[in-house]
PDB file of C-alpha atoms in Angstrom:
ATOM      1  CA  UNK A   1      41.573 123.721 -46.645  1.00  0.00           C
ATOM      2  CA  UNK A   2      42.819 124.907 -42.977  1.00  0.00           C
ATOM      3  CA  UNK A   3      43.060 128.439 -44.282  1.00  0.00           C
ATOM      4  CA  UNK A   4      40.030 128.747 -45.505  1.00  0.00           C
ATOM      5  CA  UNK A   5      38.469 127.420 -41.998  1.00  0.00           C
ATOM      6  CA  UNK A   6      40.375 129.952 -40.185  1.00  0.00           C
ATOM      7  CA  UNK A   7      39.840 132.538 -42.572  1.00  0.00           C
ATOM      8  CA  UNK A   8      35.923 131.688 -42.075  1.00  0.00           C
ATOM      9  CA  UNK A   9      36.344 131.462 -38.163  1.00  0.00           C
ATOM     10  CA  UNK A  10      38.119 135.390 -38.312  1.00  0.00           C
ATOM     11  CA  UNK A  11      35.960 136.557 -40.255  1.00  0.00           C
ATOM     12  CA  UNK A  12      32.943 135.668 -37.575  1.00  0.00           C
ATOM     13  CA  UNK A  13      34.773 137.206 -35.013  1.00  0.00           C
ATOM     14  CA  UNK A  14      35.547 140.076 -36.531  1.00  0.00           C
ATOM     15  CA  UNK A  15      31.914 140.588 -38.036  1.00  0.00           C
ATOM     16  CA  UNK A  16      29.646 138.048 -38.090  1.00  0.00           C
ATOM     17  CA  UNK A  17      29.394 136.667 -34.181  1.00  0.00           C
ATOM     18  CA  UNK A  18      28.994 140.429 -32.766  1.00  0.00           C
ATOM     19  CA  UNK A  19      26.337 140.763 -35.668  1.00  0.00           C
ATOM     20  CA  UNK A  20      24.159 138.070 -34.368  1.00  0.00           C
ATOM     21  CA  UNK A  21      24.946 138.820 -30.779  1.00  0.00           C
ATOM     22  CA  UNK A  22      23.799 142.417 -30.721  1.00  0.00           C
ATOM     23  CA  UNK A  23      20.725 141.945 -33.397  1.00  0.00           C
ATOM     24  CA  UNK A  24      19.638 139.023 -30.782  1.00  0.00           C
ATOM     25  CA  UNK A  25      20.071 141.374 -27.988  1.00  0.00           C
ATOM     26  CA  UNK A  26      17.994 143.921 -29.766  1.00  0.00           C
ATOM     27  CA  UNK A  27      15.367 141.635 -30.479  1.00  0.00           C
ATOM     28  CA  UNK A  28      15.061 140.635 -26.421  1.00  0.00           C
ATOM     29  CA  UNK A  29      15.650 143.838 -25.112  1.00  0.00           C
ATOM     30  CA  UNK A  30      13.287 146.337 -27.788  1.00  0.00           C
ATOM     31  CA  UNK A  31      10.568 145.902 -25.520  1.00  0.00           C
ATOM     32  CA  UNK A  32      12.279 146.625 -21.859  1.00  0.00           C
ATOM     33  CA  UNK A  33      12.181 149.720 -20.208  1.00  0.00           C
ATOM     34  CA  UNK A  34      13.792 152.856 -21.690  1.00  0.00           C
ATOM     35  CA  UNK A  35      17.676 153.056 -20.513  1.00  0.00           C
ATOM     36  CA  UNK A  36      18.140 156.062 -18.595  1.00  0.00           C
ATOM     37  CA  UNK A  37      19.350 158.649 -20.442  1.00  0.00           C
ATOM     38  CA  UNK A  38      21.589 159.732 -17.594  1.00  0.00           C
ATOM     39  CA  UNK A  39      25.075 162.158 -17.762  1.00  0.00           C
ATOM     40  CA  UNK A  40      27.479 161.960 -19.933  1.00  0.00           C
ATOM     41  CA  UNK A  41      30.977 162.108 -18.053  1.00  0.00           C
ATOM     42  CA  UNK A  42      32.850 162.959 -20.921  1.00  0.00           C
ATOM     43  CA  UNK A  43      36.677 163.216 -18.379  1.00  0.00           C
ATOM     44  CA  UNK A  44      35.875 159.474 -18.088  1.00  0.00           C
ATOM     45  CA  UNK A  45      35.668 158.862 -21.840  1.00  0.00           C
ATOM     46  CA  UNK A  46      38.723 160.571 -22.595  1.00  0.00           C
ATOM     47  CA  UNK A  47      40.366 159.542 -19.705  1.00  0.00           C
ATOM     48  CA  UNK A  48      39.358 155.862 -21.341  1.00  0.00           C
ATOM     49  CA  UNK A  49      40.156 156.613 -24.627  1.00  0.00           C
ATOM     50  CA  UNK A  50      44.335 158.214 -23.612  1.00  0.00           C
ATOM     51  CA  UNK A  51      44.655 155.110 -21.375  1.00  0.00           C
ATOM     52  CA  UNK A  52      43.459 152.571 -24.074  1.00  0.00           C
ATOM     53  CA  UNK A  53      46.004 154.677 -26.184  1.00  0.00           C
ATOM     54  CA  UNK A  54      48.609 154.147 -23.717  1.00  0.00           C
ATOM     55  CA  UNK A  55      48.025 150.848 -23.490  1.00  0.00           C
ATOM     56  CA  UNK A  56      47.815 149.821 -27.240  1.00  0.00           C
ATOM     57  CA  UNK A  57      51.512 151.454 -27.163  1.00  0.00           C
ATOM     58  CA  UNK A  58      52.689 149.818 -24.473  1.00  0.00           C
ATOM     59  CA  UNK A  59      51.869 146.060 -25.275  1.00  0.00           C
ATOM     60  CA  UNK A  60      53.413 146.997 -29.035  1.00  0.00           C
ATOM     61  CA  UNK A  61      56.510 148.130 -27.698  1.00  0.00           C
ATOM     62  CA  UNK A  62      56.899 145.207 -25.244  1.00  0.00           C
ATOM     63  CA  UNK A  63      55.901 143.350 -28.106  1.00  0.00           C
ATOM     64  CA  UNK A  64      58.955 144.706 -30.447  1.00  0.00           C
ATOM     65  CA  UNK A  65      61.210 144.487 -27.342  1.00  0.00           C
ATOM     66  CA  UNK A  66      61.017 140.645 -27.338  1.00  0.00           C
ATOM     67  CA  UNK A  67      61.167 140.158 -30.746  1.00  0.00           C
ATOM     68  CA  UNK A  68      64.919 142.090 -30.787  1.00  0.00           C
ATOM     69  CA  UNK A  69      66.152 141.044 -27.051  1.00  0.00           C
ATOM     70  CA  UNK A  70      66.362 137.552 -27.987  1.00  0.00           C
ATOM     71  CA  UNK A  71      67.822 137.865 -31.370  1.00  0.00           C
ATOM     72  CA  UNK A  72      70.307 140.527 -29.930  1.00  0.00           C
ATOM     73  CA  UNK A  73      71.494 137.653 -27.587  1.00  0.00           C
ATOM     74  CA  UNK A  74      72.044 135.218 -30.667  1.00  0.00           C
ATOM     75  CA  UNK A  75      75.373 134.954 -32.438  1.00  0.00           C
ATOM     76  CA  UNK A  76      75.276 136.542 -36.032  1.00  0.00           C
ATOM     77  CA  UNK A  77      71.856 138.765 -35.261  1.00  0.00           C
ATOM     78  CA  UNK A  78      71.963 142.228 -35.182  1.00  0.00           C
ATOM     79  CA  UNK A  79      68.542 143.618 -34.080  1.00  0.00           C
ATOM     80  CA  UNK A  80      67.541 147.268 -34.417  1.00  0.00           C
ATOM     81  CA  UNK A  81      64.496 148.033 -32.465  1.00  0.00           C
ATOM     82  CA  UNK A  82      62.300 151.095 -34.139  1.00  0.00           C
ATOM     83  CA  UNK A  83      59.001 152.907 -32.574  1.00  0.00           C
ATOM     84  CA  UNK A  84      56.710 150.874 -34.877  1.00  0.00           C
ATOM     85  CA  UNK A  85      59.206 147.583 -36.041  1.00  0.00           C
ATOM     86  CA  UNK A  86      62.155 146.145 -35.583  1.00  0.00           C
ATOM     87  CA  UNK A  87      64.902 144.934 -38.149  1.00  0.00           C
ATOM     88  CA  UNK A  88      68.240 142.939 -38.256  1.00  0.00           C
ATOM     89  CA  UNK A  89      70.877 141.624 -39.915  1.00  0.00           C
ATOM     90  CA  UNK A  90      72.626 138.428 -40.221  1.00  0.00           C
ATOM     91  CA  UNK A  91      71.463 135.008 -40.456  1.00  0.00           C
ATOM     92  CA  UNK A  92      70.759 132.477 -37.599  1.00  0.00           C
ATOM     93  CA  UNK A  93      68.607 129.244 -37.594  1.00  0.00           C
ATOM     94  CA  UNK A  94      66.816 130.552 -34.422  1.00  0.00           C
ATOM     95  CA  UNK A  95      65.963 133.319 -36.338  1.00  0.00           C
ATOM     96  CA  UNK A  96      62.385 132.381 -37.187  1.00  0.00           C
ATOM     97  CA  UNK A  97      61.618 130.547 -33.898  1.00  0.00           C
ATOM     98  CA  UNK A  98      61.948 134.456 -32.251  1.00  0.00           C
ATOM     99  CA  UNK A  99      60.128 136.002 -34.447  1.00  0.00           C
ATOM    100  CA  UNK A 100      57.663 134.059 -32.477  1.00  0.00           C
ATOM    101  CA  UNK A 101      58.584 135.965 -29.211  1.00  0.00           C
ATOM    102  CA  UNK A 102      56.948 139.116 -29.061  1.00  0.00           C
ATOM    103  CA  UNK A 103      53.802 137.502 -29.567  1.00  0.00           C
ATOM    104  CA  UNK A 104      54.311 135.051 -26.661  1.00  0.00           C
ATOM    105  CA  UNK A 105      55.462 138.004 -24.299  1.00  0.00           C
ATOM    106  CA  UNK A 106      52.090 140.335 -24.853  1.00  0.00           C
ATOM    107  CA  UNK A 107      49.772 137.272 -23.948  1.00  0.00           C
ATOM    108  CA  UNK A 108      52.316 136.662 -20.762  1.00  0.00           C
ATOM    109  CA  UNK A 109      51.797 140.299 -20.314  1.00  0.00           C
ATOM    110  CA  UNK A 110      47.393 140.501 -20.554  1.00  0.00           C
ATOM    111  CA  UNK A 111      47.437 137.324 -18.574  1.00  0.00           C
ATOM    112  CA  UNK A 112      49.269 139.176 -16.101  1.00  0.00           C
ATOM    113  CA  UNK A 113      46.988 142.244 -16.128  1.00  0.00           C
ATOM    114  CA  UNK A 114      44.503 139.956 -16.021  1.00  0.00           C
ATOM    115  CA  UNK A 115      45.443 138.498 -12.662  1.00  0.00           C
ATOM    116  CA  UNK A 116      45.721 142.096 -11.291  1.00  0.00           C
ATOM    117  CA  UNK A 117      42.221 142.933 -12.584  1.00  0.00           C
ATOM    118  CA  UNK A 118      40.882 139.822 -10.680  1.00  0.00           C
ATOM    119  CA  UNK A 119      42.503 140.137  -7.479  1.00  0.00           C
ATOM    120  CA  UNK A 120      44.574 143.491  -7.103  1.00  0.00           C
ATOM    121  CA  UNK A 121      42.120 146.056  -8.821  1.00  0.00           C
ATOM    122  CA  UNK A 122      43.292 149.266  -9.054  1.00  0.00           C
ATOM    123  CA  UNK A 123      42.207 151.967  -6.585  1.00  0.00           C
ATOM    124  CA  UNK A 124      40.992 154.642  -8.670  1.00  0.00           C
ATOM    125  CA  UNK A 125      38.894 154.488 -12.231  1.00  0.00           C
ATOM    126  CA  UNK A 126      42.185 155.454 -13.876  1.00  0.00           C
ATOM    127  CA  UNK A 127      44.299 153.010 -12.773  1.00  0.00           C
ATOM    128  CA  UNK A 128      41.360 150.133 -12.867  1.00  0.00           C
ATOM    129  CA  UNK A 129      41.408 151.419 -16.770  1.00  0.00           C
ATOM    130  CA  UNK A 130      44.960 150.703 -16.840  1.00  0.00           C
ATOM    131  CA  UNK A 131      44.463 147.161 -16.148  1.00  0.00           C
ATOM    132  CA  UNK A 132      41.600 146.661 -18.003  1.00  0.00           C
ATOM    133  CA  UNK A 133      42.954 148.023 -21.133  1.00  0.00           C
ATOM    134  CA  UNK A 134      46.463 146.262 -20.752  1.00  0.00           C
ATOM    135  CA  UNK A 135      44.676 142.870 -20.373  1.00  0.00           C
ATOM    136  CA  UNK A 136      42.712 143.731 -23.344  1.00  0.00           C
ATOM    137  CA  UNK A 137      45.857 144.711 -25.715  1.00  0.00           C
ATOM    138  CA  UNK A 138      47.947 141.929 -24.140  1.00  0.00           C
ATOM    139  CA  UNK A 139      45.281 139.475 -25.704  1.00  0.00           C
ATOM    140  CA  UNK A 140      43.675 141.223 -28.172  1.00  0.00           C
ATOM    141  CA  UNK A 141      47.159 141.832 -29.693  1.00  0.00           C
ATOM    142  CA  UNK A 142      48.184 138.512 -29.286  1.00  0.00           C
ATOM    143  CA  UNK A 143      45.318 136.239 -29.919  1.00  0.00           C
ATOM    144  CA  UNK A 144      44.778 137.104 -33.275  1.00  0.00           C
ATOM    145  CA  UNK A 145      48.493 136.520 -34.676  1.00  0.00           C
ATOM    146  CA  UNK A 146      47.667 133.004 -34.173  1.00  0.00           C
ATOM    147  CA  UNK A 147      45.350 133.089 -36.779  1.00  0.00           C
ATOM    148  CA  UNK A 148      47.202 134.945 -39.108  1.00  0.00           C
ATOM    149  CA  UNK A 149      50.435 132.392 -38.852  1.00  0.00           C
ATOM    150  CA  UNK A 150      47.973 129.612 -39.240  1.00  0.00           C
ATOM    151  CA  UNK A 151      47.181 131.619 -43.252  1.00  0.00           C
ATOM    152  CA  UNK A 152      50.127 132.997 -43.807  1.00  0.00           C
ATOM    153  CA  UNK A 153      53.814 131.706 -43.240  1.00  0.00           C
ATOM    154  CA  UNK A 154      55.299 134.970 -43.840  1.00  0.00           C
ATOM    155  CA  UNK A 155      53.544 135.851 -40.539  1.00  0.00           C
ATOM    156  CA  UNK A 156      55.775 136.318 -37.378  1.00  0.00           C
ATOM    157  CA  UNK A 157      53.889 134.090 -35.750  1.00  0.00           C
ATOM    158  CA  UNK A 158      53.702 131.813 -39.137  1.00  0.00           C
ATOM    159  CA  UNK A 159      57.578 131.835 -39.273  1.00  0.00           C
ATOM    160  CA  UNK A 160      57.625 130.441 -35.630  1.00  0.00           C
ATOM    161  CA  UNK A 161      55.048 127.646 -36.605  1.00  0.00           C
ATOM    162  CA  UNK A 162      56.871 126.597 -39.308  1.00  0.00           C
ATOM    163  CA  UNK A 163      60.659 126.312 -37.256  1.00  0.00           C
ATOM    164  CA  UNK A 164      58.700 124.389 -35.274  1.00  0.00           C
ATOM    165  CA  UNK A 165      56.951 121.833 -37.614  1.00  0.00           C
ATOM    166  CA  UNK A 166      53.556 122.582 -36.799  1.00  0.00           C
ATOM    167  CA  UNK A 167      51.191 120.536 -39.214  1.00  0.00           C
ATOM    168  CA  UNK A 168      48.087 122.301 -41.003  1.00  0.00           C
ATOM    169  CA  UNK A 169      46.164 120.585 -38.665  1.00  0.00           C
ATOM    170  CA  UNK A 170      48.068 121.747 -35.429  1.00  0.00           C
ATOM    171  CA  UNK A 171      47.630 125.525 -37.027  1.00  0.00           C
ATOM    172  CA  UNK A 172      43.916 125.101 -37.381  1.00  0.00           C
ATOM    173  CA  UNK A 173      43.480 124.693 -33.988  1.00  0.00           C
ATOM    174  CA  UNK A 174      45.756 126.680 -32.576  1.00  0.00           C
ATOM    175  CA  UNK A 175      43.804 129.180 -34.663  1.00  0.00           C
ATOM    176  CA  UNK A 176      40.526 127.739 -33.713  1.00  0.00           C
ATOM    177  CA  UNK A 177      41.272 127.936 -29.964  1.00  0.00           C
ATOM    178  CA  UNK A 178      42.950 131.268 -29.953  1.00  0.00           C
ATOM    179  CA  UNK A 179      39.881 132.941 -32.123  1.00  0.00           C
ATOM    180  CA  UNK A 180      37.374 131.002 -29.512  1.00  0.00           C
ATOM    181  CA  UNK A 181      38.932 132.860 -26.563  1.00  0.00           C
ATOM    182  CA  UNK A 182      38.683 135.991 -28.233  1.00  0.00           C
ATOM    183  CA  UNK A 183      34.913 136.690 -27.400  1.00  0.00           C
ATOM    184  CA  UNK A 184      34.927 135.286 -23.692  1.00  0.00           C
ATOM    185  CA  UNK A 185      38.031 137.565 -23.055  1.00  0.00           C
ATOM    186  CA  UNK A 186      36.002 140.560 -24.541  1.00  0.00           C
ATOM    187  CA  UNK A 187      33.051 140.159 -22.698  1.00  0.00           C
ATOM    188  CA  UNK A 188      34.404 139.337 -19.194  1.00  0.00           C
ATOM    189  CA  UNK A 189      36.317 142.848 -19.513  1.00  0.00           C
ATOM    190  CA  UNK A 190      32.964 144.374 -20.898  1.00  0.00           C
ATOM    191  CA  UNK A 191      32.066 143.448 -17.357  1.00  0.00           C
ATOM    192  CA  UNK A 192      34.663 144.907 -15.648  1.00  0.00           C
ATOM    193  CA  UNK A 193      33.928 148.256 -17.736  1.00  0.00           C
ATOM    194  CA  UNK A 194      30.611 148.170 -15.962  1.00  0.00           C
ATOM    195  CA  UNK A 195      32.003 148.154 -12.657  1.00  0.00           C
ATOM    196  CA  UNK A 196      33.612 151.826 -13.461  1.00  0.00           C
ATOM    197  CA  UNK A 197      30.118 152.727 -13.211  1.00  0.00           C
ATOM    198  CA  UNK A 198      29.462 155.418 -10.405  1.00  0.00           C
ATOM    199  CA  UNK A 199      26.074 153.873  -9.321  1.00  0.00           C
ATOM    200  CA  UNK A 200      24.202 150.776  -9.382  1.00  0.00           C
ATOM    201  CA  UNK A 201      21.905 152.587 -11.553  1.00  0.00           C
ATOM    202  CA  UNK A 202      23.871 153.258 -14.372  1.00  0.00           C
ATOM    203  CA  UNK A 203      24.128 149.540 -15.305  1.00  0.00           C
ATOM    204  CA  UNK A 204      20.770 148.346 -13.962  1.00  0.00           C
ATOM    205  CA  UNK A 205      19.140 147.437 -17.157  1.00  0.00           C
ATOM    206  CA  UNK A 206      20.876 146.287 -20.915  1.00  0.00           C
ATOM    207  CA  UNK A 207      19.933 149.880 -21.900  1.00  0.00           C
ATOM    208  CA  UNK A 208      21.908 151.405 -19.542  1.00  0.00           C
ATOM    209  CA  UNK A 209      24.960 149.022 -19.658  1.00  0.00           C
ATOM    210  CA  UNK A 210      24.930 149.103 -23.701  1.00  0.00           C
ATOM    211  CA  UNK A 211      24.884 152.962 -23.042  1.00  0.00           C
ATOM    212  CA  UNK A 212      27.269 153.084 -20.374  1.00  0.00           C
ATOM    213  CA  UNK A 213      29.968 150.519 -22.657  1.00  0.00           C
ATOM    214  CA  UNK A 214      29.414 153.082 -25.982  1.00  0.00           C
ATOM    215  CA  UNK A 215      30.399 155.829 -23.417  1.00  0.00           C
ATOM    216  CA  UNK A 216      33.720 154.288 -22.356  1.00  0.00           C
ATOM    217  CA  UNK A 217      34.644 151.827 -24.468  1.00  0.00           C
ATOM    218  CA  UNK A 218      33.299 152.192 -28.521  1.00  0.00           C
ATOM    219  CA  UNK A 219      33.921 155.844 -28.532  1.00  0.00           C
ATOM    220  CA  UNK A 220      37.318 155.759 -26.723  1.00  0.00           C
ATOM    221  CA  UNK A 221      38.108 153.023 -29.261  1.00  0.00           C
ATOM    222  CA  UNK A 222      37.141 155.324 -31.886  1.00  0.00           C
ATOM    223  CA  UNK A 223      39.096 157.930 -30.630  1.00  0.00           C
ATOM    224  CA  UNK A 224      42.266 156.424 -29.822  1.00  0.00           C
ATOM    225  CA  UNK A 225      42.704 155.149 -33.547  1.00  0.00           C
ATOM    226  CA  UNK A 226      43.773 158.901 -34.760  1.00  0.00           C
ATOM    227  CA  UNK A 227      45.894 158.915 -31.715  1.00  0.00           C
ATOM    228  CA  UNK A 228      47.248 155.285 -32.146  1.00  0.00           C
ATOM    229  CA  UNK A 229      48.231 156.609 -35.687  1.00  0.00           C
ATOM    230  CA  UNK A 230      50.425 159.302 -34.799  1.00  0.00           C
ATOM    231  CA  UNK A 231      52.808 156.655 -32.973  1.00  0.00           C
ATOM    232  CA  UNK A 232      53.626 155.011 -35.686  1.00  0.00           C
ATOM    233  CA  UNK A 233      53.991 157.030 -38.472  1.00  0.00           C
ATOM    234  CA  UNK A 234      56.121 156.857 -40.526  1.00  0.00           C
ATOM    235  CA  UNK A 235      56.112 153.639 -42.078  1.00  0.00           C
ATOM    236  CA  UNK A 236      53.238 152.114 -44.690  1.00  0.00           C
ATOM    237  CA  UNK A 237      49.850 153.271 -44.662  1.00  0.00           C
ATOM    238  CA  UNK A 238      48.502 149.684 -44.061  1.00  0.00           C
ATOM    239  CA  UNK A 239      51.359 148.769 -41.638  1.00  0.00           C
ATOM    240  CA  UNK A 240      49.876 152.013 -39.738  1.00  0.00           C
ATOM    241  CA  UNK A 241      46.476 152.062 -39.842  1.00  0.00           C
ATOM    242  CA  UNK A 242      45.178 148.431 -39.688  1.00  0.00           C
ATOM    243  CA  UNK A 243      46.605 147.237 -36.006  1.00  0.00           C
ATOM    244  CA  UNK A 244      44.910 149.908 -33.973  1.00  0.00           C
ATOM    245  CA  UNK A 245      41.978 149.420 -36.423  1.00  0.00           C
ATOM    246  CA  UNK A 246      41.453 145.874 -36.349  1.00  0.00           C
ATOM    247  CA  UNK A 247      42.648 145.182 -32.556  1.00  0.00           C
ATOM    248  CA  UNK A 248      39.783 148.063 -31.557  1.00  0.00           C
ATOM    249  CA  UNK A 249      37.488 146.128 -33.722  1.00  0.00           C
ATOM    250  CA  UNK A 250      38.013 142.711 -32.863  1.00  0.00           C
ATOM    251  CA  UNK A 251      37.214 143.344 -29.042  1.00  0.00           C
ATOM    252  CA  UNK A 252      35.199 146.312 -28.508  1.00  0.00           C
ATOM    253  CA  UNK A 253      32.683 145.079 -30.956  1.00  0.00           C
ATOM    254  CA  UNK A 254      31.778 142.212 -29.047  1.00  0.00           C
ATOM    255  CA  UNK A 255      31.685 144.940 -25.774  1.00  0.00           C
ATOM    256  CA  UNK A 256      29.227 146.593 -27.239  1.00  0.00           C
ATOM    257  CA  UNK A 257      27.201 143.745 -28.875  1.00  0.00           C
ATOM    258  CA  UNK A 258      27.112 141.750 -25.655  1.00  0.00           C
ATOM    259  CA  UNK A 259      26.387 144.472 -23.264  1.00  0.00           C
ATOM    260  CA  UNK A 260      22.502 143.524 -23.151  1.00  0.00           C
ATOM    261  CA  UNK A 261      23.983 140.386 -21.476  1.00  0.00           C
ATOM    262  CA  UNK A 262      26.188 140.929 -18.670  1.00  0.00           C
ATOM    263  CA  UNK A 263      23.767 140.815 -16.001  1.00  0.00           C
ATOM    264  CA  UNK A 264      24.823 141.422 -12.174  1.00  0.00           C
ATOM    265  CA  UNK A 265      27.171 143.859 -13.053  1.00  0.00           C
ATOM    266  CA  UNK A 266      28.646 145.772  -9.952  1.00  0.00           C
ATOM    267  CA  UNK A 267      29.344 149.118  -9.767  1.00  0.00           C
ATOM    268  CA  UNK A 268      32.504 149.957  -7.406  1.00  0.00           C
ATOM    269  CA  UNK A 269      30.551 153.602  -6.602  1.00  0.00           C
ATOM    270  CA  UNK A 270      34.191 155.154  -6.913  1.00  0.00           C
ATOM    271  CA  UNK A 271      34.077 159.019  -7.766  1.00  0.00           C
ATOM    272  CA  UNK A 272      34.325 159.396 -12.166  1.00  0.00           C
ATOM    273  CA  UNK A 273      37.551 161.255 -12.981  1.00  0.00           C
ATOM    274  CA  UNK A 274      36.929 164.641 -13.040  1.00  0.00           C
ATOM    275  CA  UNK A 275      40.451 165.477 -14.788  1.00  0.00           C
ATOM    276  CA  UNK A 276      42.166 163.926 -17.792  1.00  0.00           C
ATOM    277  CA  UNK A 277      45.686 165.601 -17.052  1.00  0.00           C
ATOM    278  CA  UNK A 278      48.075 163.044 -15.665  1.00  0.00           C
ATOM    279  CA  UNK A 279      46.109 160.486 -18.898  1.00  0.00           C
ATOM    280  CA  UNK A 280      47.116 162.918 -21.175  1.00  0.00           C
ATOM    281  CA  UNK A 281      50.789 163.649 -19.674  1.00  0.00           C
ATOM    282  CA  UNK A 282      51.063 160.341 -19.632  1.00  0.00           C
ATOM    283  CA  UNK A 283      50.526 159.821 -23.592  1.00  0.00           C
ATOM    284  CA  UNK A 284      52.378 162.612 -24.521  1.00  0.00           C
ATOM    285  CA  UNK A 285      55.545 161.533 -22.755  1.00  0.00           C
ATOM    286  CA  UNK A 286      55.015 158.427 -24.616  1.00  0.00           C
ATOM    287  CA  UNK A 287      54.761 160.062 -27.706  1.00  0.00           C
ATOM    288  CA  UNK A 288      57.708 162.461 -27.347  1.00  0.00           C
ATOM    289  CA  UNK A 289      59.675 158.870 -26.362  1.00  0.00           C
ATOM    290  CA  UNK A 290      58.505 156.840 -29.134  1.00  0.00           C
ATOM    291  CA  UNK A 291      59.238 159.834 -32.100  1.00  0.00           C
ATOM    292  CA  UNK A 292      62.510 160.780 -30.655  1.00  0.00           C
ATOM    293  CA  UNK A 293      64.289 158.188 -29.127  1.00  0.00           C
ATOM    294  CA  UNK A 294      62.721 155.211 -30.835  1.00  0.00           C
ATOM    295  CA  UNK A 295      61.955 156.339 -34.192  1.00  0.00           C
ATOM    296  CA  UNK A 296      65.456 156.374 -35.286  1.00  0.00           C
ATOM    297  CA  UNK A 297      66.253 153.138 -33.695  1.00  0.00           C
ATOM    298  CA  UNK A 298      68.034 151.792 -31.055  1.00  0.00           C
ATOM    299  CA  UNK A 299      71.080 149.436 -32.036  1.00  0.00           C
ATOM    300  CA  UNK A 300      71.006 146.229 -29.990  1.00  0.00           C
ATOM    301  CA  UNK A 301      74.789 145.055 -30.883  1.00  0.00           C
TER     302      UNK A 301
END
């Protein structure tokens, strides 16, 4: 019975809630004024997309990092840490407890990034991308494997639950809560997306914000995936594909559905970047790391 109420719940985040949200946002807003059609600054929406592809790499390594560092410091374990996974040998008790780690360390991670968003924001729309996009993969990354260890106990997060002797009930809402906190989470950094706005203007009415949140959010999502992809291959289609998918899903969806919404939106006035070259050196020195240092995997014993 609890997985099929947390199946349910996922599958209204992931589809039905941004549904209803942006069909009842078309239905308020269909009669407003026009959005301005205004410029497309294409450097910021592939400045957004390598950053959110930066990002999504970053919280999945850290991710992988935690899952190894702890078994690497247990007697018996002998973690190998990959580019996309992480293996080991030998048997230990604590074994399943860490495989509970990684998940725990990403949501320590966005809740940090969080906390820099709200009061250290970063100087330049790059760097404010950064945090934004580091919060979002923290959570976004982490929130959901809650769920999934509450359906299935093959599930890192599942395994953890179960060394622990979580009941069905205890699952459920873990579940429950963590799924709940996905579409606040989305929306409050939907706002802070505004705010990379270079005037007022640009976010002034919900046309313009559910314009201006397609421009740097839904199609840098969109765009990222290919690049998200070629970090992890090789390794199983699904095991590749469905991450970047379903993490850009889960989140940006409700961006864009709840745009309409997020009224006083402020824009900082701060200068668009006019150059995606230190995004994109950034990314590709990421890449280069991840395919030829990580990829054949780094011993930890």
């Amino acid at each position: 019975m609890h997985v099929t109420i947390v199946a349910i719940a996922l599958l209204m985040i992931l589809i039905g809630g941004p549904l209803i949200l942006g069909l009842i946002g078309w239905m308020t807003t269909r009669q407003a004024a026009p959005a301005s059609a205004g410029r497309w600054n294409w450097p910021l929406t592939i400045n957004s997309a390598l950053i959110y592809t930066l990002a999504f790499n970053l919280v999945f390594f850290t991710q992988e990092l935690f899952l190894v560092v702890p078994k690497a410091l247990t007697p018996g374990l002998r973690p190998t840490l990959y580019h996309n996974n992480h293996g080991w040998e030998g048997d230990h008790p604590l074994a399943s407890l860490f495989q509970g780690t990684g998940a725990l360390a990403i949501f320590i991670t966005g809740v940090l990034f969080a906390l820099l968003l709200r009061y250290r924001p970063g100087r330049s729309v790059p760097a404010q991308l950064l945090l934004i996009w580091m919060t979002y993969h923290g959570l976004l990354q982490s929130l959901p494997q809650v769920a999934a260890g509450a359906i299935s106990e093959g599930n890192d997060v599942g395994m953890a639950m179960d060394y622990l002797g979580m009941s069905a009930a205890a699952k459920t809402i873990a579940a429950l809560v963590a799924l709940a906190a996905i579409p606040f989470i989305a929306l409050a950094l939907g706002r802070s997306l505004l705010g990379l706005a270079a005037e007022q203007a640009a976010v002034a009415s919900a046309g313009d914000r559910t314009r201006f949140i397609f421009r740097v959010a839904a199609v840098p999502g969109l765009i990222a995936i290919p690049l998200i992809i070629a970090f992890r291959v090789p390794r199983e289609l699904l095991e590749v594909v469905l991450p970047p998918v379903l993490v850009t899903i889960i989140g940006i969806a409700w961006m864009q559905a709840g745009a309409w919404r997020i009224r006083n939106a402020k824009a900082i006035g701060a200068p668009a970047p006019g150059s995606i070259r230190t995004s994109l050196i950034a990314v590709l020195t990421l890449l280069l790391i991840f395919q030829i240092v990580l990829r054949p995997g780094i011993p930890f014993f």
